[in-house]
Short mmCIF file of C-alpha atoms in Angstrom, two decimals:
data_model
loop_
_atom_site.label_atom_id
_atom_site.label_comp_id
_atom_site.label_asym_id
_atom_site.label_seq_id
_atom_site.Cartn_x
_atom_site.Cartn_y
_atom_site.Cartn_z
CA UNK A 1449 35.05 8.20 -1.63
CA UNK A 1450 33.45 11.61 -2.28
CA UNK A 1451 30.09 12.18 -3.94
CA UNK A 1452 27.06 14.46 -3.95
CA UNK A 1453 24.19 14.07 -1.50
CA UNK A 1454 21.25 16.15 -0.25
CA UNK A 1455 21.94 17.01 3.39
CA UNK A 1456 19.29 18.24 5.84
CA UNK A 1457 21.14 20.19 8.54
CA UNK A 1458 18.25 21.41 10.68
CA UNK A 1459 14.56 20.68 11.05
CA UNK A 1460 13.60 23.98 9.40
CA UNK A 1461 16.32 24.35 6.78
CA UNK A 1462 16.16 23.50 3.11
CA UNK A 1463 18.01 20.52 1.73
CA UNK A 1464 21.48 21.38 0.42
CA UNK A 1465 23.29 19.23 -2.13
CA UNK A 1466 26.82 18.90 -0.78
CA UNK A 1467 29.89 16.76 -1.15
CA UNK A 1468 29.94 13.96 1.43
CA UNK A 1469 32.58 11.38 2.22
CA UNK A 1470 32.59 7.65 2.80
CA UNK A 1471 35.84 6.87 4.57
CA UNK A 1472 35.78 3.09 4.03
CA UNK A 1473 34.49 0.54 1.55
CA UNK A 1474 31.80 -2.08 2.14
CA UNK A 1475 32.17 -4.14 5.30
CA UNK A 1476 31.04 -7.77 5.54
CA UNK A 1477 27.41 -8.07 4.51
CA UNK A 1478 27.27 -4.65 2.85
CA UNK A 1479 27.03 -3.44 -0.74
CA UNK A 1480 27.81 -0.09 -2.31
CA UNK A 1481 25.08 1.02 -4.71
CA UNK A 1482 25.22 3.77 -7.33
CA UNK A 1483 21.78 5.36 -6.99
CA UNK A 1484 19.76 5.70 -10.20
CA UNK A 1485 16.69 7.20 -8.54
CA UNK A 1486 15.17 7.65 -5.09
CA UNK A 1487 11.54 8.28 -4.24
CA UNK A 1488 10.59 11.02 -1.80
CA UNK A 1489 8.25 9.69 0.89
CA UNK A 1490 6.30 11.65 3.47
CA UNK A 1491 8.27 9.77 6.12
CA UNK A 1492 11.35 11.63 4.90
CA UNK A 1493 9.54 14.94 5.23
CA UNK A 1494 8.12 14.01 8.64
CA UNK A 1495 11.65 14.30 10.05
CA UNK A 1496 10.98 18.03 10.22
CA UNK A 1497 8.24 17.33 12.77
CA UNK A 1498 9.99 14.57 14.74
CA UNK A 1499 10.57 16.73 17.84
CA UNK A 1500 14.29 16.17 17.60
CA UNK A 1501 14.14 12.36 17.73
CA UNK A 1502 15.68 11.87 14.28
CA UNK A 1503 19.33 12.96 14.43
CA UNK A 1504 20.59 15.72 12.14
CA UNK A 1505 22.50 16.62 10.04
CA UNK A 1506 21.60 13.65 7.89
CA UNK A 1507 21.21 12.36 4.38
CA UNK A 1508 17.62 11.11 4.15
CA UNK A 1509 15.98 9.07 1.40
CA UNK A 1510 14.74 5.50 1.77
CA UNK A 1511 13.23 4.54 -1.59
CA UNK A 1512 16.47 4.08 -3.48
CA UNK A 1513 17.26 1.92 -6.49
CA UNK A 1514 20.46 1.51 -8.43
CA UNK A 1515 23.36 -0.67 -9.48
CA UNK A 1516 25.77 -2.53 -7.17
CA UNK A 1517 29.32 -1.23 -7.64
CA UNK A 1518 31.01 -2.90 -4.67
CA UNK A 1519 30.43 -5.77 -2.25
CA UNK A 1520 31.83 -6.64 1.15
CA UNK A 1521 32.58 -10.25 1.94
CA UNK A 1522 31.43 -13.39 0.12
CA UNK A 1523 28.00 -13.71 1.70
CA UNK A 1524 26.05 -10.74 0.34
CA UNK A 1525 24.38 -12.82 -2.37
CA UNK A 1526 24.89 -9.90 -4.76
CA UNK A 1527 27.47 -9.10 -7.43
CA UNK A 1528 28.85 -5.96 -9.03
CA UNK A 1529 26.47 -4.95 -11.82
CA UNK A 1530 23.31 -6.25 -10.15
CA UNK A 1531 20.31 -3.92 -10.30
CA UNK A 1532 18.68 -3.58 -6.88
CA UNK A 1533 15.75 -1.93 -5.12
CA UNK A 1534 16.51 -0.82 -1.56
CA UNK A 1535 13.98 -1.30 1.22
CA UNK A 1536 13.85 -0.88 5.00
CA UNK A 1537 16.46 -2.22 7.43
CA UNK A 1538 15.90 -5.08 9.87
CA UNK A 1539 18.11 -7.15 12.13
CA UNK A 1540 17.34 -10.57 10.64
CA UNK A 1541 17.69 -12.25 14.02
CA UNK A 1542 14.70 -11.39 16.22
CA UNK A 1543 11.54 -13.49 16.47
CA UNK A 1544 9.63 -11.35 13.95
CA UNK A 1545 12.43 -11.27 11.39
CA UNK A 1546 12.78 -15.04 11.63
CA UNK A 1547 9.00 -15.30 11.31
CA UNK A 1548 8.95 -13.51 7.94
CA UNK A 1549 7.71 -10.24 9.45
CA UNK A 1550 10.76 -7.93 9.10
CA UNK A 1551 8.59 -4.78 9.25
CA UNK A 1552 7.97 -5.65 12.91
CA UNK A 1553 11.66 -6.17 13.70
CA UNK A 1554 12.44 -5.57 17.37
CA UNK A 1555 15.01 -3.00 16.25
CA UNK A 1556 12.95 -1.36 13.47
CA UNK A 1557 12.75 2.10 15.05
CA UNK A 1558 16.41 2.31 16.02
CA UNK A 1559 17.68 0.91 12.70
CA UNK A 1560 15.46 2.99 10.45
CA UNK A 1561 14.36 6.15 12.22
CA UNK A 1562 16.55 7.07 15.15
CA UNK A 1563 20.16 6.65 14.21
CA UNK A 1564 20.73 3.46 12.26
CA UNK A 1565 23.30 0.77 12.91
CA UNK A 1566 26.02 1.71 15.38
CA UNK A 1567 28.79 -0.15 13.59
CA UNK A 1568 30.77 2.01 11.13
CA UNK A 1569 28.63 5.02 11.99
CA UNK A 1570 31.45 7.58 11.99
CA UNK A 1571 32.72 6.79 8.48
CA UNK A 1572 30.01 8.95 6.84
CA UNK A 1573 30.93 12.65 7.06
CA UNK A 1574 30.58 15.91 5.22
CA UNK A 1575 33.46 17.32 3.18
CA UNK A 1576 34.87 19.13 6.21
CA UNK A 1577 34.89 15.96 8.31
CA UNK A 1578 31.75 16.82 10.26
CA UNK A 1579 29.79 13.78 11.36
CA UNK A 1580 26.53 12.95 9.60
CA UNK A 1581 23.84 10.78 11.15
CA UNK A 1582 24.18 7.05 10.37
CA UNK A 1583 22.12 5.60 7.57
CA UNK A 1584 18.46 6.56 7.31
CA UNK A 1585 16.40 3.39 6.77
CA UNK A 1586 19.63 1.53 6.11
CA UNK A 1587 20.41 3.55 2.98
CA UNK A 1588 20.37 7.41 3.03
CA UNK A 1589 19.76 7.41 -0.70
CA UNK A 1590 19.15 11.09 -1.48
CA UNK A 1591 22.64 10.76 -2.89
CA UNK A 1592 24.75 9.53 -5.78
CA UNK A 1593 25.81 6.44 -3.81
CA UNK A 1594 24.53 4.51 -0.79
CA UNK A 1595 26.21 1.94 1.43
CA UNK A 1596 23.56 -0.56 2.51
CA UNK A 1597 23.25 -3.90 4.27
CA UNK A 1598 22.75 -6.53 1.57
CA UNK A 1599 19.65 -7.57 3.53
CA UNK A 1600 18.05 -4.28 2.39
CA UNK A 1601 18.72 -4.86 -1.32
CA UNK A 1602 16.43 -6.84 -3.64
CA UNK A 1603 17.82 -7.88 -7.02
CA UNK A 1604 15.58 -6.99 -9.99
CA UNK A 1605 15.57 -7.61 -13.73
CA UNK A 1606 18.12 -5.27 -15.39
CA UNK A 1607 15.66 -4.74 -18.25
CA UNK A 1608 13.42 -2.73 -15.89
CA UNK A 1609 13.67 1.11 -15.66
CA UNK A 1610 15.82 1.08 -12.52
CA UNK A 1611 15.54 4.86 -11.95
CA UNK A 1612 11.78 4.46 -11.33
CA UNK A 1613 11.78 1.40 -9.09
CA UNK A 1614 12.78 2.90 -5.74
CA UNK A 1615 9.22 3.57 -4.46
CA UNK A 1616 8.60 -0.18 -4.66
CA UNK A 1617 10.81 -0.39 -1.57
CA UNK A 1618 8.47 1.55 0.72
CA UNK A 1619 5.48 3.65 -0.41
CA UNK A 1620 4.17 1.41 -3.17
CA UNK A 1621 5.24 -1.67 -1.16
CA UNK A 1622 3.09 -0.46 1.74
CA UNK A 1623 -0.09 0.08 -0.28
CA UNK A 1624 0.22 -3.04 -2.40
CA UNK A 1625 1.38 -5.15 0.54
CA UNK A 1626 -1.66 -4.16 2.59
CA UNK A 1627 -3.88 -5.49 -0.22
CA UNK A 1628 -1.94 -8.61 -1.14
CA UNK A 1629 -0.40 -9.62 2.20
CA UNK A 1630 -2.34 -8.04 5.07
CA UNK A 1631 -5.79 -8.54 3.52
CA UNK A 1632 -5.13 -11.34 1.02
CA UNK A 1633 -7.54 -9.73 -1.46
CA UNK A 1634 -8.81 -11.93 -4.28
CA UNK A 1635 -11.23 -11.77 -7.21
CA UNK A 1636 -14.66 -10.44 -6.26
CA UNK A 1637 -13.58 -9.05 -2.89
CA UNK A 1638 -14.45 -5.48 -1.97
CA UNK A 1639 -11.90 -2.88 -0.87
CA UNK A 1640 -12.32 0.76 0.19
CA UNK A 1641 -9.18 2.93 0.16
CA UNK A 1642 -9.23 6.21 2.10
CA UNK A 1643 -6.64 8.67 0.81
CA UNK A 1644 -5.46 8.55 -2.80
CA UNK A 1645 -1.84 9.51 -2.34
CA UNK A 1646 1.11 7.30 -3.22
CA UNK A 1647 0.26 4.55 -0.72
CA UNK A 1648 -3.48 4.69 -1.38
CA UNK A 1649 -3.15 4.63 -5.17
CA UNK A 1650 -0.71 1.73 -4.95
CA UNK A 1651 -3.40 -0.07 -2.95
CA UNK A 1652 -5.95 0.78 -5.68
CA UNK A 1653 -3.60 -0.61 -8.34
CA UNK A 1654 -3.08 -3.79 -6.33
CA UNK A 1655 -6.78 -4.28 -5.60
CA UNK A 1656 -7.63 -3.82 -9.27
CA UNK A 1657 -4.90 -6.30 -10.22
CA UNK A 1658 -6.39 -8.77 -7.72
CA UNK A 1659 -9.82 -8.49 -9.35
CA UNK A 1660 -11.50 -6.66 -6.45
CA UNK A 1661 -14.29 -4.11 -6.52
CA UNK A 1662 -12.50 -0.98 -5.29
CA UNK A 1663 -13.72 2.33 -3.91
CA UNK A 1664 -11.31 5.26 -3.49
CA UNK A 1665 -12.03 8.22 -1.20
CA UNK A 1666 -10.16 11.52 -1.34
CA UNK A 1667 -10.80 15.28 -1.22
CA UNK A 1668 -8.69 16.12 -4.31
CA UNK A 1669 -10.54 15.75 -7.64
CA UNK A 1670 -7.32 15.10 -9.55
CA UNK A 1671 -6.42 12.20 -7.24
CA UNK A 1672 -9.92 10.77 -7.62
CA UNK A 1673 -9.56 11.00 -11.39
CA UNK A 1674 -6.37 8.94 -11.15
CA UNK A 1675 -8.12 6.36 -8.98
CA UNK A 1676 -10.92 6.11 -11.55
CA UNK A 1677 -8.35 5.64 -14.33
CA UNK A 1678 -6.97 2.71 -12.34
CA UNK A 1679 -10.37 1.02 -11.99
CA UNK A 1680 -11.75 2.38 -8.73
CA UNK A 1681 -15.11 3.96 -7.96
CA UNK A 1682 -14.27 7.50 -6.80
CA UNK A 1683 -16.02 9.21 -3.87
CA UNK A 1684 -15.38 12.66 -2.42
CA UNK A 1685 -14.31 12.67 1.24
CA UNK A 1686 -16.42 14.63 3.69
CA UNK A 1687 -19.92 13.78 2.49
CA UNK A 1688 -22.34 13.06 5.30
CA UNK A 1689 -23.51 9.74 3.86
CA UNK A 1690 -20.06 8.45 2.84
CA UNK A 1691 -20.24 5.17 4.77
CA UNK A 1692 -23.77 4.45 3.53
CA UNK A 1693 -22.74 5.09 -0.08
CA UNK A 1694 -19.83 2.69 0.22
CA UNK A 1695 -22.10 0.07 1.75
CA UNK A 1696 -24.48 0.38 -1.21
CA UNK A 1697 -21.70 0.30 -3.79
CA UNK A 1698 -20.16 -2.82 -2.23
CA UNK A 1699 -23.40 -4.74 -1.71
CA UNK A 1700 -23.59 -4.52 2.06
CA UNK A 1701 -20.19 -3.13 2.97
CA UNK A 1702 -16.53 -3.51 2.08
CA UNK A 1703 -14.67 -6.58 3.27
CA UNK A 1704 -11.49 -4.55 3.63
CA UNK A 1705 -10.69 -0.87 4.13
CA UNK A 1706 -7.34 0.87 4.16
CA UNK A 1707 -6.89 4.30 5.71
CA UNK A 1708 -3.80 6.26 4.71
CA UNK A 1709 -4.92 9.62 6.10
CA UNK A 1710 -4.88 9.33 9.89
CA UNK A 1711 -8.13 11.35 9.95
CA UNK A 1712 -10.36 10.33 12.86
CA UNK A 1713 -13.50 11.13 10.86
CA UNK A 1714 -12.42 9.05 7.87
CA UNK A 1715 -11.34 6.18 10.11
CA UNK A 1716 -14.83 6.13 11.63
CA UNK A 1717 -16.36 6.35 8.14
CA UNK A 1718 -14.18 3.42 7.08
CA UNK A 1719 -15.29 1.30 10.02
CA UNK A 1720 -18.95 2.03 9.40
CA UNK A 1721 -18.48 1.22 5.70
CA UNK A 1722 -17.31 -2.33 6.52
CA UNK A 1723 -19.56 -5.34 6.38
CA UNK A 1724 -19.72 -7.59 9.46
CA UNK A 1725 -16.28 -9.11 10.24
CA UNK A 1726 -14.66 -6.56 7.95
CA UNK A 1727 -11.05 -5.48 8.51
CA UNK A 1728 -9.75 -1.91 8.56
CA UNK A 1729 -5.99 -1.40 8.24
CA UNK A 1730 -4.27 1.85 9.24
CA UNK A 1731 -0.92 2.81 7.75
CA UNK A 1732 -0.61 6.37 9.06
CA UNK A 1733 0.93 6.90 12.49
CA UNK A 1734 -1.63 8.43 14.86
CA UNK A 1735 -0.37 11.26 17.08
CA UNK A 1736 -3.52 11.80 19.16
CA UNK A 1737 -6.19 9.62 20.74
CA UNK A 1738 -8.59 8.05 18.26
CA UNK A 1739 -12.25 8.61 19.24
CA UNK A 1740 -14.48 5.85 17.88
CA UNK A 1741 -18.11 6.58 17.21
CA UNK A 1742 -20.76 4.44 18.91
CA UNK A 1743 -21.38 1.34 16.84
CA UNK A 1744 -18.38 1.84 14.53
CA UNK A 1745 -16.45 -1.10 15.94
CA UNK A 1746 -19.06 -3.83 16.34
CA UNK A 1747 -20.45 -6.84 14.45
CA UNK A 1748 -17.04 -8.47 14.32
CA UNK A 1749 -15.31 -5.57 12.62
CA UNK A 1750 -11.64 -5.18 13.50
CA UNK A 1751 -8.92 -2.58 13.15
CA UNK A 1752 -5.16 -3.04 12.98
CA UNK A 1753 -2.04 -1.07 12.17
CA UNK A 1754 -0.08 -2.18 9.10
CA UNK A 1755 3.64 -1.44 8.82
CA UNK A 1756 5.36 -1.60 5.41
CA UNK A 1757 2.44 -3.59 4.02
CA UNK A 1758 3.37 -6.61 6.17
CA UNK A 1759 5.77 -7.31 3.31
CA UNK A 1760 8.87 -9.39 2.89
CA UNK A 1761 10.51 -7.09 0.32
CA UNK A 1762 12.40 -9.90 -1.39
CA UNK A 1763 9.09 -11.59 -2.19
CA UNK A 1764 6.75 -8.68 -2.87
CA UNK A 1765 9.02 -6.44 -4.98
CA UNK A 1766 9.52 -9.12 -7.68
CA UNK A 1767 5.76 -9.72 -7.66
CA UNK A 1768 5.11 -6.02 -8.26
CA UNK A 1769 7.66 -5.73 -11.06
CA UNK A 1770 6.16 -8.80 -12.74
CA UNK A 1771 2.70 -7.23 -12.54
CA UNK A 1772 4.11 -4.01 -14.03
CA UNK A 1773 5.68 -5.95 -16.90
CA UNK A 1774 2.27 -7.55 -17.50
CA UNK A 1775 0.61 -4.12 -17.62
CA UNK A 1776 -1.34 -4.73 -14.41
CA UNK A 1777 0.45 -2.46 -11.91
CA UNK A 1778 1.29 0.80 -13.75
CA UNK A 1779 3.01 2.51 -10.83
CA UNK A 1780 5.16 4.54 -13.23
CA UNK A 1781 2.09 6.69 -13.97
CA UNK A 1782 2.25 8.00 -10.39
CA UNK A 1783 5.85 9.23 -10.69
CA UNK A 1784 7.39 12.56 -11.65
CA UNK A 1785 11.19 12.72 -11.80
CA UNK A 1786 13.35 15.62 -10.60
CA UNK A 1787 17.12 16.10 -10.67
CA UNK A 1788 18.58 15.62 -7.19
CA UNK A 1789 19.58 19.30 -7.32
CA UNK A 1790 15.85 20.17 -7.39
CA UNK A 1791 15.04 18.33 -4.17
CA UNK A 1792 13.52 21.42 -2.53
CA UNK A 1793 11.16 21.90 -5.47
CA UNK A 1794 10.20 18.22 -5.20
CA UNK A 1795 9.46 18.67 -1.49
CA UNK A 1796 7.27 21.71 -2.15
CA UNK A 1797 5.35 19.90 -4.88
CA UNK A 1798 4.89 16.85 -2.65
CA UNK A 1799 3.62 18.90 0.29
CA UNK A 1800 1.26 20.86 -1.97
CA UNK A 1801 -0.16 17.70 -3.53
CA UNK A 1802 1.03 18.66 -7.02
CA UNK A 1803 2.76 15.31 -7.46
CA UNK A 1804 1.88 11.83 -6.20
CA UNK A 1805 5.40 10.40 -6.03
CA UNK A 1806 8.51 12.53 -6.68
CA UNK A 1807 11.60 10.53 -7.68
CA UNK A 1808 14.99 12.23 -7.42
CA UNK A 1809 17.56 11.32 -10.06
CA UNK A 1810 21.21 12.03 -9.19
#
């Protein structure tokens, strides 16, 4: 089977839309999905800075959504014609997977970031027969089609705009999952979100939907305006009294804070903005030591890393689509669509902050 896909051949090259080849149909437990749209996530773009750990050439893309056009074996639980959102890969067998924590799968890094599943790896090639890296995040969905483990695919209502749903599988899942699952936010709780990009604004949407008092912090006025539109109190990052202002606005400090920036200064601001026993969650991967200011981590405050919003995709994605249908999670307002052929323009706009969430449409 031959189809178009955006291939990244080196860490510094542009994406090139090429013909690629799948040399076999779905194996047991797999489904073939015709991609309707795929979000571009900063994790895709971070491959350029992975110091060679992510194998290239590769087809990236891990926020895909589309329609099932083929199934392998009787146990996929999916049928041809099903509309699905694709999420991250996991083994399904380790202690964390069995404990409803697939984002902490023992094999998460190898399955999603550093080469994918070993079985059937060589069947994915370029038009000349050159080997491409195995599936990125179990999908490689910057493409017209993706072969995925059925475990990655979540069936959704076919009445939904399938081309827009892909970011619910990672970026929006992470922000909303942190609020709903990691923090368990409810009415009257207080949440401070640091960084109003795709993950942060999804957290703002979720916190507002949960009935929380929400503060959003960012350095871009246009992002703060979006956060305000979605019900948050907007504060400019970098002010000397940021933590004190959040404490005043939340009547003694936020119960929960989410940092999406990885900035040491903002992480310290977030900790100091918490009330006693408050919880700060980090979603960005830190690449250097994190210096904590004196007194930032005291009075029962705690800090933890959150991966994929602590979500079980098969549970959270239907919750988010139901909230969208009820008008309470308008994630579509964060999206700008681009033809797959314009992937390099989408990357430039994403890096420059001109778009919150690019979605590529084959």
